[in-house]
Amino acid sequence: MPLIVVGSVAYDGVETPHGKVDRMLGGAATYISLAASYFAPVKIVAIVGEDFAQQDIDLLASRNIGLEGLERVPGKTFFWAGVYSADMNDRTTLATDLNVFAGFDPKLPASYRSAPYLLLGNIQPALQKSVRAQMSAVKFSGGDTMNYWIADYRAELLETIGEWDFLLINDGEARMLSGENNLRRAAAKIMEMGPGTLVIKRGEYGAVLFRRECHFIAPGYLLEDVFDPTGAGDAFAGGFMGYLAGRGIDPAAKGVDFAELRRAVIYGSVMGSFCCEKFGVDRFRTLTRAEIDARYAEFQACTAF
Amino acid sequence: MPLIVVGSVAYDGVETPHGKVDRMLGGAATYISLAASYFAPVKIVAIVGEDFAQQDIDLLASRNIGLEGLERVPGKTFFWAGVYSADMNDRTTLATDLNVFAGFDPKLPASYRSAPYLLLGNIQPALQKSVRAQMSAVKFSGGDTMNYWIADYRAELLETIGEWDFLLINDGEARMLSGENNLRRAAAKIMEMGPGTLVIKRGEYGAVLFRRECHFIAPGYLLEDVFDPTGAGDAFAGGFMGYLAGRGIDPAAKGVDFAELRRAVIYGSVMGSFCCEKFGVDRFRTLTRAEIDARYAEFQACTAF
């Protein structure tokens, strides 16, 4: 079933201990869409400038990502640059030029509005809310947020996520949003805010899926080479939501099969792990579904007991 | 089969966000032995002073821990004090009074020497080596070390672990010992130093078991209340090695069942998780094997996919 992905499409400058790229395709919606495209039909909603290259459009199109909602306006595309620490667990932002992204006011094409799945990348909570309001038959919706909105737009954010079926954030953000250090307590408080399905990402350590009745702990896949962690969290989100949409699973429905949600988390981890293997989106240029399923099987072999 | 445990038996002063205890039973060998005692017959080798209390001897004896090798000498018992950070992921040492531990020169009672399993807590590498040399029929031996020995006693440490079947250290120590940031690469280098079985502990995030041919990733159990993480790593070691000894498994033997090693890691995680639920060793005063097996089952339910 179709999945609508809303968020940034950008250019990134990235430096890691393994190299440096001054300008390459990036942005949350890009990583989410590429990862999800292996599992379900994806339609993107984003804004880019006149400088957005045809080859980048071609890459998205080659993965059958719907681009009717990719708005192109005068000006430059959102640009972000950052440098990673030696162990790649921290990064310093060097530049955030919002450019045309500053005026992003997502309007869903008519053909998008009846889609059942909606994944909102990290943008202003009020915009996330307005997108959801444009959907006529949404079954399972939710998304990501970040420390900035949690700290400075709390009321707006709570109103937005109060309508969501799921929230996907990292452990630091979960602690900040809930005011609880302990992850289980943090999760319980966040689920009281609305989302009945919560995924807390823990970087290289994996992720935990929380539901009111139970939780599922997924360790991170152990990569031998991490070249660039940029976009790994978004690729996780794309794999998770893409799997659910592709299988037509509605986690908000009564009697949903929890085993399918667990599989979605593992597919998320798998997509996040592939993302780190090359700079930027490069791994998605060659990645196949067969490789994804092989890594899923390997994941199982390395974690079952 | 009997397991010999060598290391510190101490008194600890601990402060966490949940409270403060000025003086309570502690030490690596104490935590290891208590945890292992649920799975196998344990015999301890350690040194204490005249101040060592009868009630603490009684606790160890109540878990059927062999105390023939618990040497009692004039002077005071090793004392350590520390305070934990708000999230309990960091701690600051306030006092390290070695006292009688400074003169620790472990001599194994004759009745210990033919035991097949040996677990060496974190003490000077040369002492660890001398203990192993006193064993006549050891099948599976190894232990723990720390940053201090890795940095300042490297040659001695390499000579010691070169004879070991397994090494059990945390991720920071593994990176330090190997000079590799990536965990898989670090593990490969460390296994080249001797130990064919390597467990890298990752605190709240669990542990990874490495063998030359494969690895097993175990996430950490998600506790709702962490009162005091002191001893959790040692309790992990005790659960891991206790399970192997209790089942008579020799991971260094040809054709060993890898599934049993995985179970040993999970029992290690389970014992580490119980350890954090109360201050010091208090959880072991009431813990039952039935509770351990129930948590093992819960662990499986929260991680299988």
Coordinates of C-alpha atoms in Angstrom, one line a residue:
Chain A
M1 CA 0.0 0.0 0.0
P2 CA 1.3 3.5 -0.8
L3 CA 3.4 5.4 1.8
I4 CA 3.6 9.2 1.8
V5 CA 7.0 10.5 3.0
V6 CA 7.3 14.2 3.9
G7 CA 10.5 15.9 4.9
S8 CA 13.8 17.4 3.7
V9 CA 15.5 16.7 0.4
A10 CA 18.9 18.3 0.6
Y11 CA 22.5 18.5 -0.3
D12 CA 25.0 17.5 2.4
G13 CA 28.7 18.1 2.9
V14 CA 30.0 15.3 5.1
E15 CA 33.4 14.4 6.6
T16 CA 34.0 11.2 8.5
P17 CA 37.3 9.4 9.4
H18 CA 37.0 7.6 6.1
G19 CA 36.8 10.6 3.8
K20 CA 35.1 13.8 2.8
V21 CA 32.4 14.7 0.3
D22 CA 31.7 18.4 -0.3
R23 CA 28.2 18.1 -1.8
M24 CA 26.0 15.0 -2.2
L25 CA 22.3 14.1 -2.2
G26 CA 20.9 14.0 1.3
G27 CA 17.9 14.9 3.5
A28 CA 15.6 12.9 5.7
A29 CA 12.9 12.3 3.1
T30 CA 15.5 11.1 0.6
Y31 CA 16.9 8.5 3.0
I32 CA 13.5 7.4 4.2
S33 CA 12.1 7.1 0.6
L34 CA 15.1 5.2 -0.7
A35 CA 15.0 2.7 2.1
A36 CA 11.2 2.3 2.0
S37 CA 11.1 1.9 -1.7
Y38 CA 12.4 -1.7 -1.4
F39 CA 9.2 -2.6 0.4
A40 CA 6.3 -0.5 -0.8
P41 CA 5.2 2.2 -3.3
V42 CA 6.5 5.5 -2.0
K43 CA 5.5 9.1 -2.8
I44 CA 7.6 12.0 -1.7
V45 CA 6.6 15.5 -0.5
A46 CA 9.5 17.9 -0.3
I47 CA 10.9 21.1 -1.7
V48 CA 14.1 21.7 -3.7
G49 CA 15.7 24.7 -5.5
E50 CA 16.7 25.3 -9.1
D51 CA 20.1 23.8 -8.4
F52 CA 18.6 20.3 -7.8
A53 CA 20.3 18.0 -10.2
Q54 CA 18.6 15.8 -12.8
Q55 CA 20.8 12.9 -11.8
D56 CA 19.3 13.1 -8.3
I57 CA 15.8 13.1 -9.6
D58 CA 16.8 10.2 -11.8
L59 CA 18.0 8.2 -8.8
L60 CA 14.7 8.7 -6.9
A61 CA 12.7 7.9 -10.0
S62 CA 14.8 4.7 -10.6
R63 CA 13.5 3.4 -7.3
N64 CA 9.9 4.2 -8.5
I65 CA 9.5 6.9 -5.9
G66 CA 6.5 9.2 -6.8
L67 CA 7.8 12.7 -7.4
E68 CA 4.6 14.6 -8.1
G69 CA 4.9 16.2 -4.6
L70 CA 8.5 17.2 -5.1
E71 CA 8.1 21.0 -5.4
R72 CA 10.8 22.9 -7.3
V73 CA 11.1 26.6 -6.6
P74 CA 13.4 29.5 -7.4
G75 CA 16.4 29.6 -5.0
K76 CA 18.8 27.0 -3.6
T77 CA 18.2 23.6 -2.2
F78 CA 18.6 23.1 1.6
F79 CA 22.3 22.5 2.4
W80 CA 23.8 20.9 5.5
A81 CA 27.4 20.2 6.4
G82 CA 28.9 18.3 9.3
V83 CA 32.0 16.5 10.5
Y84 CA 32.0 13.2 12.6
S85 CA 34.1 12.3 15.6
A86 CA 36.7 9.6 15.3
D87 CA 34.3 6.9 16.6
M88 CA 31.5 8.5 14.6
N89 CA 29.1 8.6 17.6
D90 CA 29.2 12.4 17.6
R91 CA 29.0 15.0 14.9
T92 CA 29.5 18.7 14.7
T93 CA 27.3 20.8 12.3
L94 CA 29.4 23.2 10.2
A95 CA 26.6 24.7 8.1
T96 CA 22.8 24.7 8.0
D97 CA 21.6 26.8 5.0
L98 CA 17.8 26.3 4.9
N99 CA 17.4 28.1 1.6
V100 CA 14.1 27.2 -0.1
F101 CA 13.4 24.8 2.8
A102 CA 12.6 27.8 5.0
G103 CA 9.5 28.4 3.0
F104 CA 8.4 24.7 2.9
D105 CA 4.6 24.5 3.3
P106 CA 3.8 21.0 2.2
K107 CA 0.7 20.6 -0.1
L108 CA -0.3 17.1 -0.9
P109 CA -1.1 16.4 -4.5
A110 CA -4.7 15.0 -4.8
S111 CA -3.4 11.6 -5.8
Y112 CA -1.6 11.3 -2.4
R113 CA -4.5 12.1 -0.1
S114 CA -6.1 8.8 0.1
A115 CA -2.9 6.9 0.9
P116 CA -3.1 4.8 4.1
Y117 CA 0.5 5.3 5.4
L118 CA 2.1 8.6 6.3
L119 CA 5.7 9.0 7.6
L120 CA 6.6 12.6 8.6
G121 CA 10.3 13.4 8.7
N122 CA 11.6 15.8 11.2
I123 CA 10.1 19.2 10.3
Q124 CA 8.2 21.9 12.3
P125 CA 5.4 20.2 14.3
A126 CA 2.7 22.5 12.9
L127 CA 3.6 21.5 9.4
Q128 CA 3.5 17.9 10.3
K129 CA 0.0 18.4 11.7
S130 CA -1.1 20.2 8.6
V131 CA 0.0 17.4 6.4
R132 CA -1.9 14.8 8.3
A133 CA -5.0 17.0 8.1
Q134 CA -4.7 16.8 4.3
M135 CA -5.0 13.0 4.3
S136 CA -8.5 11.6 3.9
A137 CA -8.1 7.9 4.7
V138 CA -4.9 7.6 6.7
K139 CA -4.6 4.4 8.7
F140 CA -1.2 4.6 10.3
S141 CA 0.6 7.9 10.6
G142 CA 3.5 9.3 12.6
G143 CA 7.1 10.3 12.3
D144 CA 10.2 11.8 13.8
T145 CA 11.1 14.9 15.7
M146 CA 14.2 16.4 17.3
N147 CA 15.6 18.1 20.4
Y148 CA 14.9 21.6 18.9
W149 CA 11.2 21.1 18.7
I150 CA 11.0 19.2 22.0
A151 CA 12.7 22.2 23.8
D152 CA 11.2 25.2 22.1
Y153 CA 7.9 24.1 20.5
R154 CA 6.7 21.7 23.1
A155 CA 3.0 22.6 23.1
E156 CA 2.8 22.5 19.3
L157 CA 4.7 19.2 19.3
L158 CA 2.4 17.6 21.9
E159 CA -0.6 18.6 19.9
T160 CA 0.9 17.1 16.8
I161 CA 2.0 13.8 18.2
G162 CA -1.3 13.5 20.1
E163 CA -2.8 12.5 16.7
W164 CA -0.1 10.1 15.7
D165 CA -0.2 6.3 15.8
F166 CA 3.6 6.1 16.1
L167 CA 6.6 8.1 17.0
L168 CA 10.2 7.2 16.1
I169 CA 12.9 9.1 18.0
N170 CA 16.3 8.4 19.5
D171 CA 17.0 7.7 23.1
G172 CA 18.3 11.2 24.0
E173 CA 15.1 12.7 22.5
A174 CA 12.9 10.2 24.4
R175 CA 14.6 11.2 27.7
M176 CA 14.2 14.9 26.8
L177 CA 10.5 14.6 25.8
S178 CA 9.5 12.5 28.8
G179 CA 11.8 13.9 31.5
E180 CA 12.6 10.3 32.4
N181 CA 16.1 8.8 32.3
N182 CA 15.0 5.2 32.4
L183 CA 14.0 4.1 28.9
R184 CA 11.0 2.0 29.9
R185 CA 9.6 4.8 32.0
A186 CA 10.3 7.3 29.3
A187 CA 8.5 5.1 26.8
A188 CA 5.4 4.7 29.1
K189 CA 5.2 8.5 29.5
I190 CA 5.5 9.1 25.7
M191 CA 2.8 6.6 24.9
E192 CA 0.5 8.5 27.2
M193 CA 1.0 11.5 24.9
G194 CA -0.7 9.6 22.1
P195 CA 1.3 7.2 20.0
G196 CA 0.5 3.6 20.7
T197 CA 3.6 2.4 18.9
L198 CA 6.9 3.9 19.8
V199 CA 10.3 3.1 18.4
I200 CA 13.4 4.4 20.3
K201 CA 16.5 4.3 18.2
R202 CA 19.8 3.7 20.0
G203 CA 22.3 4.3 17.2
E204 CA 24.8 1.5 16.8
Y205 CA 23.1 -0.3 19.7
G206 CA 19.9 -0.9 17.8
A207 CA 16.4 0.0 18.7
V208 CA 13.5 -0.8 21.1
L209 CA 9.9 -1.1 19.9
F210 CA 7.4 -0.2 22.7
R211 CA 3.7 -0.9 22.8
R212 CA 1.5 -0.5 25.8
E213 CA 1.4 -4.3 26.4
C214 CA 5.0 -5.3 25.5
H215 CA 8.3 -4.3 24.0
F216 CA 10.9 -5.7 21.6
I217 CA 14.6 -5.1 21.9
A218 CA 16.6 -5.3 18.7
P219 CA 20.4 -5.0 18.9
G220 CA 22.3 -3.2 16.2
Y221 CA 23.9 -5.1 13.3
L222 CA 27.6 -5.2 13.8
L223 CA 29.2 -3.6 10.7
E224 CA 32.9 -4.2 9.9
D225 CA 33.1 -0.9 8.1
V226 CA 31.1 2.2 8.9
F227 CA 31.9 4.8 6.3
D228 CA 29.3 7.4 6.9
P229 CA 26.4 7.2 9.5
T230 CA 24.5 10.1 7.9
G231 CA 20.9 9.1 7.2
A232 CA 21.1 5.8 9.1
G233 CA 18.3 6.7 11.4
D234 CA 16.1 7.8 8.5
A235 CA 16.9 4.6 6.5
F236 CA 15.8 2.8 9.7
A237 CA 12.5 4.7 9.6
G238 CA 12.1 3.9 5.9
G239 CA 12.7 0.2 6.3
F240 CA 10.4 0.0 9.3
M241 CA 7.5 1.9 7.8
G242 CA 8.1 0.5 4.3
Y243 CA 7.8 -3.0 5.6
L244 CA 4.5 -2.3 7.3
A245 CA 3.1 -0.5 4.3
G246 CA 4.3 -3.2 1.9
R247 CA 2.6 -5.9 3.9
G248 CA -0.5 -3.8 4.6
I249 CA -0.1 -4.1 8.3
D250 CA -1.9 -1.6 10.5
P251 CA -0.2 -1.7 14.0
A252 CA -3.0 0.6 15.3
A253 CA -5.6 -2.0 14.5
K254 CA -6.9 -4.5 17.1
G255 CA -5.3 -7.9 17.1
V256 CA -2.3 -6.8 15.0
D257 CA 0.4 -9.5 14.7
F258 CA 3.2 -8.3 16.9
A259 CA 5.6 -10.6 15.1
E260 CA 5.2 -8.4 12.0
L261 CA 6.1 -5.3 14.0
R262 CA 9.2 -7.1 15.2
R263 CA 10.1 -7.9 11.6
A264 CA 9.6 -4.3 10.7
V265 CA 12.1 -3.2 13.3
I266 CA 14.7 -5.7 12.1
Y267 CA 14.2 -4.5 8.5
G268 CA 14.7 -1.0 9.8
S269 CA 18.0 -2.0 11.4
V270 CA 19.0 -3.8 8.2
M271 CA 18.4 -0.7 6.1
G272 CA 20.2 1.5 8.6
S273 CA 23.2 -0.8 8.5
F274 CA 23.4 -0.7 4.7
C275 CA 23.2 3.0 4.7
C276 CA 26.4 3.3 6.7
E277 CA 28.4 1.2 4.3
K278 CA 29.0 4.0 1.8
F279 CA 29.0 7.8 1.7
G280 CA 25.6 9.4 1.6
V281 CA 23.0 7.5 -0.4
D282 CA 25.5 5.6 -2.4
R283 CA 24.7 2.2 -1.0
F284 CA 21.2 2.5 -2.4
R285 CA 22.5 2.8 -5.9
T286 CA 23.3 -0.9 -6.0
L287 CA 21.5 -2.4 -3.1
T288 CA 19.1 -5.3 -4.0
R289 CA 16.2 -6.8 -2.1
A290 CA 18.1 -10.1 -2.2
E291 CA 21.0 -8.5 -0.2
I292 CA 18.4 -7.1 2.2
D293 CA 16.9 -10.5 2.9
A294 CA 20.3 -12.1 3.2
R295 CA 21.2 -9.6 5.9
Y296 CA 17.9 -10.1 7.7
A297 CA 18.7 -13.8 7.8
E298 CA 22.3 -13.1 9.0
F299 CA 20.8 -10.8 11.7
Q300 CA 18.6 -13.7 12.9
A301 CA 21.6 -16.1 12.9
C302 CA 23.6 -13.6 15.1
T303 CA 20.9 -12.9 17.6
A304 CA 18.7 -16.1 18.1
F305 CA 19.2 -18.1 21.2
Chain B
M1 CA 31.8 -28.9 37.5
P2 CA 33.7 -26.7 40.0
L3 CA 34.6 -23.2 39.1
I4 CA 37.5 -21.4 40.8
V5 CA 37.0 -17.6 41.1
V6 CA 39.9 -15.3 42.0
G7 CA 39.7 -11.6 42.7
S8 CA 38.8 -8.9 45.1
V9 CA 36.5 -9.3 48.1
A10 CA 36.0 -5.8 49.4
Y11 CA 33.8 -3.2 51.1
D12 CA 32.3 -0.6 49.0
G13 CA 30.8 2.8 49.6
V14 CA 28.4 3.7 46.8
E15 CA 26.2 6.6 46.0
T16 CA 23.7 6.5 43.1
P17 CA 20.7 8.8 42.4
H18 CA 18.6 6.3 44.4
G19 CA 20.6 6.4 47.6
K20 CA 23.9 6.1 49.5
V21 CA 25.5 3.2 51.4
D22 CA 28.7 4.0 53.3
R23 CA 30.0 0.5 53.6
M24 CA 28.7 -2.8 52.2
L25 CA 30.0 -6.1 50.9
G26 CA 31.5 -5.8 47.4
G27 CA 34.5 -6.8 45.2
A28 CA 34.7 -8.6 41.8
A29 CA 35.1 -12.1 43.2
T30 CA 32.1 -11.5 45.5
Y31 CA 29.8 -10.6 42.7
I32 CA 31.2 -13.3 40.3
S33 CA 30.9 -16.0 42.9
L34 CA 27.4 -15.0 44.0
A35 CA 26.1 -15.0 40.4
A36 CA 27.9 -18.2 39.4
S37 CA 26.7 -20.0 42.6
Y38 CA 23.2 -20.4 41.0
F39 CA 24.7 -22.6 38.3
A40 CA 27.8 -24.5 39.5
P41 CA 29.9 -25.3 42.6
V42 CA 32.1 -22.2 43.2
K43 CA 35.3 -21.9 45.2
I44 CA 36.7 -18.5 45.9
V45 CA 40.3 -17.3 46.2
A46 CA 40.7 -13.9 47.8
I47 CA 42.1 -11.9 50.7
V48 CA 40.3 -10.0 53.5
G49 CA 41.3 -8.2 56.7
E50 CA 40.4 -8.7 60.3
D51 CA 37.4 -6.4 59.9
F52 CA 35.7 -8.8 57.5
A53 CA 32.3 -9.4 59.1
Q54 CA 30.9 -12.8 60.0
Q55 CA 27.6 -12.0 58.3
D56 CA 29.4 -11.5 55.0
I57 CA 31.1 -14.9 55.3
D58 CA 27.7 -16.3 56.2
L59 CA 26.2 -14.9 53.0
L60 CA 28.8 -16.5 50.8
A61 CA 28.5 -19.7 52.7
S62 CA 24.7 -19.7 52.4
R63 CA 25.2 -19.8 48.6
N64 CA 27.6 -22.9 49.1
I65 CA 30.6 -20.9 47.9
G66 CA 33.8 -22.7 49.0
L67 CA 35.8 -20.4 51.3
E68 CA 38.9 -22.5 51.9
G69 CA 40.8 -20.1 49.7
L70 CA 39.5 -16.9 51.5
E71 CA 42.6 -15.8 53.2
R72 CA 42.2 -13.7 56.4
V73 CA 45.2 -11.6 57.4
P74 CA 46.0 -8.7 59.9
G75 CA 44.9 -5.3 58.6
K76 CA 41.8 -3.9 56.8
T77 CA 39.8 -5.3 53.9
F78 CA 40.1 -3.5 50.5
F79 CA 37.8 -0.5 50.5
W80 CA 36.4 1.3 47.4
A81 CA 34.0 4.2 47.2
G82 CA 32.4 5.9 44.3
V83 CA 29.5 8.1 43.1
Y84 CA 27.5 7.5 40.0
S85 CA 26.3 10.2 37.5
A86 CA 22.6 10.9 37.1
D87 CA 22.1 8.4 34.3
M88 CA 24.4 5.9 36.1
N89 CA 26.5 5.5 32.9
D90 CA 29.6 7.1 34.5
R91 CA 31.1 6.9 38.0
T92 CA 33.7 8.8 39.9
T93 CA 36.0 7.0 42.3
L94 CA 36.2 8.7 45.7
A95 CA 38.5 6.2 47.5
T96 CA 40.6 3.2 46.7
D97 CA 42.2 1.8 49.8
L98 CA 43.9 -1.4 48.8
N99 CA 44.8 -2.3 52.4
V100 CA 45.4 -6.1 52.7
F101 CA 44.7 -6.5 48.9
A102 CA 48.0 -4.8 48.2
G103 CA 49.7 -8.0 49.4
F104 CA 47.4 -10.4 47.6
D105 CA 49.5 -13.3 46.3
P106 CA 46.9 -16.0 45.6
K107 CA 47.8 -19.5 46.7
L108 CA 45.3 -22.2 45.6
P109 CA 44.4 -24.8 48.2
A110 CA 45.2 -28.3 47.1
S111 CA 41.5 -29.1 46.8
Y112 CA 41.1 -26.4 44.2
R113 CA 43.9 -27.3 41.8
S114 CA 42.2 -30.0 39.8
A115 CA 39.1 -27.9 39.0
P116 CA 38.3 -27.6 35.3
Y117 CA 37.0 -24.0 35.2
L118 CA 38.9 -20.8 36.2
L119 CA 37.6 -17.3 36.2
L120 CA 40.2 -14.6 37.0
G121 CA 38.8 -11.3 38.2
N122 CA 40.5 -8.1 37.4
I123 CA 43.9 -8.2 39.3
Q124 CA 47.5 -7.7 38.2
P125 CA 48.2 -9.8 35.0
A126 CA 51.3 -11.5 36.6
L127 CA 49.1 -12.7 39.5
Q128 CA 46.5 -14.0 37.1
K129 CA 49.2 -15.9 35.3
S130 CA 50.6 -17.4 38.5
V131 CA 47.1 -18.7 39.5
R132 CA 46.6 -20.4 36.2
A133 CA 50.0 -22.1 36.6
Q134 CA 48.8 -23.6 39.9
M135 CA 46.0 -25.5 38.2
S136 CA 46.7 -29.0 37.1
A137 CA 43.7 -29.9 34.9
V138 CA 42.2 -26.6 33.8
K139 CA 39.9 -27.0 30.8
F140 CA 38.5 -23.5 30.3
S141 CA 40.2 -20.5 31.8
G142 CA 40.2 -16.8 31.4
G143 CA 39.0 -13.6 33.0
D144 CA 38.7 -9.9 33.1
T145 CA 41.2 -7.0 33.0
M146 CA 41.0 -3.2 33.0
N147 CA 42.4 0.0 31.3
Y148 CA 45.2 0.4 33.9
W149 CA 46.8 -3.0 33.0
I150 CA 46.2 -2.4 29.3
A151 CA 48.0 0.9 29.4
D152 CA 50.8 0.3 31.9
Y153 CA 51.4 -3.5 32.0
R154 CA 50.8 -4.3 28.3
A155 CA 53.6 -6.9 27.8
E156 CA 52.7 -8.7 31.1
L157 CA 49.0 -8.7 30.1
L158 CA 49.6 -10.1 26.6
E159 CA 51.7 -12.9 28.1
T160 CA 48.9 -13.7 30.5
I161 CA 45.9 -13.6 28.1
G162 CA 48.0 -15.5 25.5
E163 CA 47.3 -18.6 27.7
W164 CA 43.6 -17.9 28.2
D165 CA 40.7 -19.6 26.5
F166 CA 38.5 -16.6 27.0
L167 CA 38.6 -12.9 27.8
L168 CA 35.7 -10.8 29.1
I169 CA 36.1 -7.0 28.9
N170 CA 34.0 -4.0 28.1
D171 CA 33.9 -2.2 24.8
G172 CA 36.2 0.7 25.8
E173 CA 38.8 -1.8 27.0
A174 CA 38.5 -3.8 23.8
R175 CA 39.1 -0.7 21.7
M176 CA 42.1 0.2 23.9
L177 CA 43.6 -3.2 23.9
S178 CA 43.3 -3.7 20.1
G179 CA 43.8 -0.1 18.9
E180 CA 40.7 -0.5 16.7
N181 CA 37.5 1.6 17.0
N182 CA 35.3 -0.9 15.2
L183 CA 34.1 -3.7 17.5
R184 CA 34.4 -6.5 15.0
R185 CA 37.9 -5.5 14.0
A186 CA 38.8 -5.0 17.6
A187 CA 37.5 -8.5 18.4
A188 CA 39.4 -10.1 15.5
K189 CA 42.7 -8.5 16.8
I190 CA 42.1 -9.6 20.4
M191 CA 41.4 -13.2 19.4
E192 CA 44.7 -13.2 17.6
M193 CA 46.3 -12.5 21.0
G194 CA 45.1 -15.9 22.3
P195 CA 41.6 -16.2 23.6
G196 CA 39.3 -18.1 21.1
T197 CA 36.2 -16.9 23.0
L198 CA 35.8 -13.2 23.6
V199 CA 32.9 -11.5 25.4
I200 CA 32.7 -7.7 25.0
K201 CA 30.3 -6.1 27.5
R202 CA 28.5 -3.0 26.5
G203 CA 26.9 -2.0 29.8
E204 CA 23.1 -1.3 29.5
Y205 CA 23.3 -2.3 25.8
G206 CA 24.2 -5.9 26.4
A207 CA 27.2 -7.9 25.2
V208 CA 28.6 -9.5 22.1
L209 CA 30.2 -13.0 22.1
F210 CA 32.9 -13.4 19.5
R211 CA 34.4 -16.6 18.2
R212 CA 36.7 -16.9 15.2
E213 CA 33.9 -18.3 13.1
C214 CA 30.9 -16.3 14.2
H215 CA 29.5 -13.9 16.8
F216 CA 26.3 -13.5 18.9
I217 CA 24.8 -10.1 19.7
A218 CA 22.8 -10.0 23.0
P219 CA 20.9 -6.8 23.8
G220 CA 20.7 -5.7 27.4
Y221 CA 17.6 -6.4 29.5
L222 CA 15.5 -3.3 29.9
L223 CA 15.2 -2.7 33.7
E224 CA 12.5 -0.4 34.9
D225 CA 14.5 0.5 38.0
V226 CA 18.3 0.6 38.2
F227 CA 19.3 1.2 41.8
D228 CA 23.0 0.5 41.7
P229 CA 25.0 -0.8 38.7
T230 CA 28.0 -1.8 40.9
G231 CA 29.0 -5.3 40.2
A232 CA 26.8 -5.8 37.2
G233 CA 29.7 -6.6 34.9
D234 CA 31.0 -9.1 37.4
A235 CA 27.6 -10.7 37.9
F236 CA 27.5 -11.0 34.1
A237 CA 30.8 -12.8 34.2
G238 CA 29.6 -15.1 37.0
G239 CA 26.4 -16.0 35.2
F240 CA 28.2 -16.7 31.9
M241 CA 31.0 -18.8 33.4
G242 CA 28.7 -20.4 36.0
Y243 CA 26.3 -21.6 33.3
L244 CA 29.2 -23.2 31.3
A245 CA 30.7 -24.8 34.4
G246 CA 27.3 -26.1 35.6
R247 CA 26.6 -27.7 32.2
G248 CA 30.2 -29.0 31.8
I249 CA 30.6 -27.2 28.5
D250 CA 34.1 -26.6 27.2
P251 CA 33.9 -23.8 24.6
A252 CA 37.6 -24.5 23.8
A253 CA 36.8 -28.0 22.7
K254 CA 36.2 -29.0 19.1
G255 CA 32.6 -29.1 18.0
V256 CA 31.2 -27.3 21.0
D257 CA 27.6 -26.4 20.8
F258 CA 27.4 -22.7 20.0
A259 CA 23.8 -22.6 21.2
E260 CA 25.1 -23.3 24.7
L261 CA 27.5 -20.4 24.5
R262 CA 24.6 -18.1 23.5
R263 CA 22.6 -19.3 26.5
A264 CA 25.6 -18.6 28.7
V265 CA 25.7 -15.0 27.5
I266 CA 22.0 -14.5 28.1
Y267 CA 22.3 -16.0 31.6
G268 CA 25.2 -13.5 32.1
S269 CA 22.9 -10.6 31.0
V270 CA 20.1 -11.9 33.3
M271 CA 22.5 -12.0 36.3
G272 CA 23.8 -8.5 35.5
S273 CA 20.2 -7.2 35.3
F274 CA 19.3 -8.6 38.7
C275 CA 22.4 -7.2 40.3
C276 CA 21.3 -3.6 39.4
E277 CA 17.9 -4.0 41.1
K278 CA 19.2 -3.4 44.6
F279 CA 22.2 -1.9 46.3
G280 CA 25.4 -3.9 46.3
V281 CA 24.9 -7.7 46.6
D282 CA 21.4 -7.3 48.2
R283 CA 19.5 -8.8 45.3
F284 CA 21.4 -12.1 45.8
R285 CA 20.1 -12.4 49.3
T286 CA 16.6 -13.4 48.0
L287 CA 17.1 -14.3 44.3
T288 CA 16.0 -17.7 43.3
R289 CA 16.8 -19.9 40.4
A290 CA 13.1 -19.8 39.4
E291 CA 13.3 -16.0 39.1
I292 CA 16.4 -16.4 37.0
D293 CA 14.8 -18.8 34.6
A294 CA 11.6 -16.6 34.4
R295 CA 13.8 -13.7 33.4
Y296 CA 15.6 -15.8 30.8
A297 CA 12.2 -16.6 29.3
E298 CA 11.1 -13.0 29.4
F299 CA 14.4 -12.1 27.7
Q300 CA 13.6 -14.5 24.9
A301 CA 10.1 -13.1 24.6
C302 CA 11.4 -9.6 24.2
T303 CA 14.1 -10.4 21.6
A304 CA 12.9 -13.2 19.4
F305 CA 11.7 -12.4 15.9

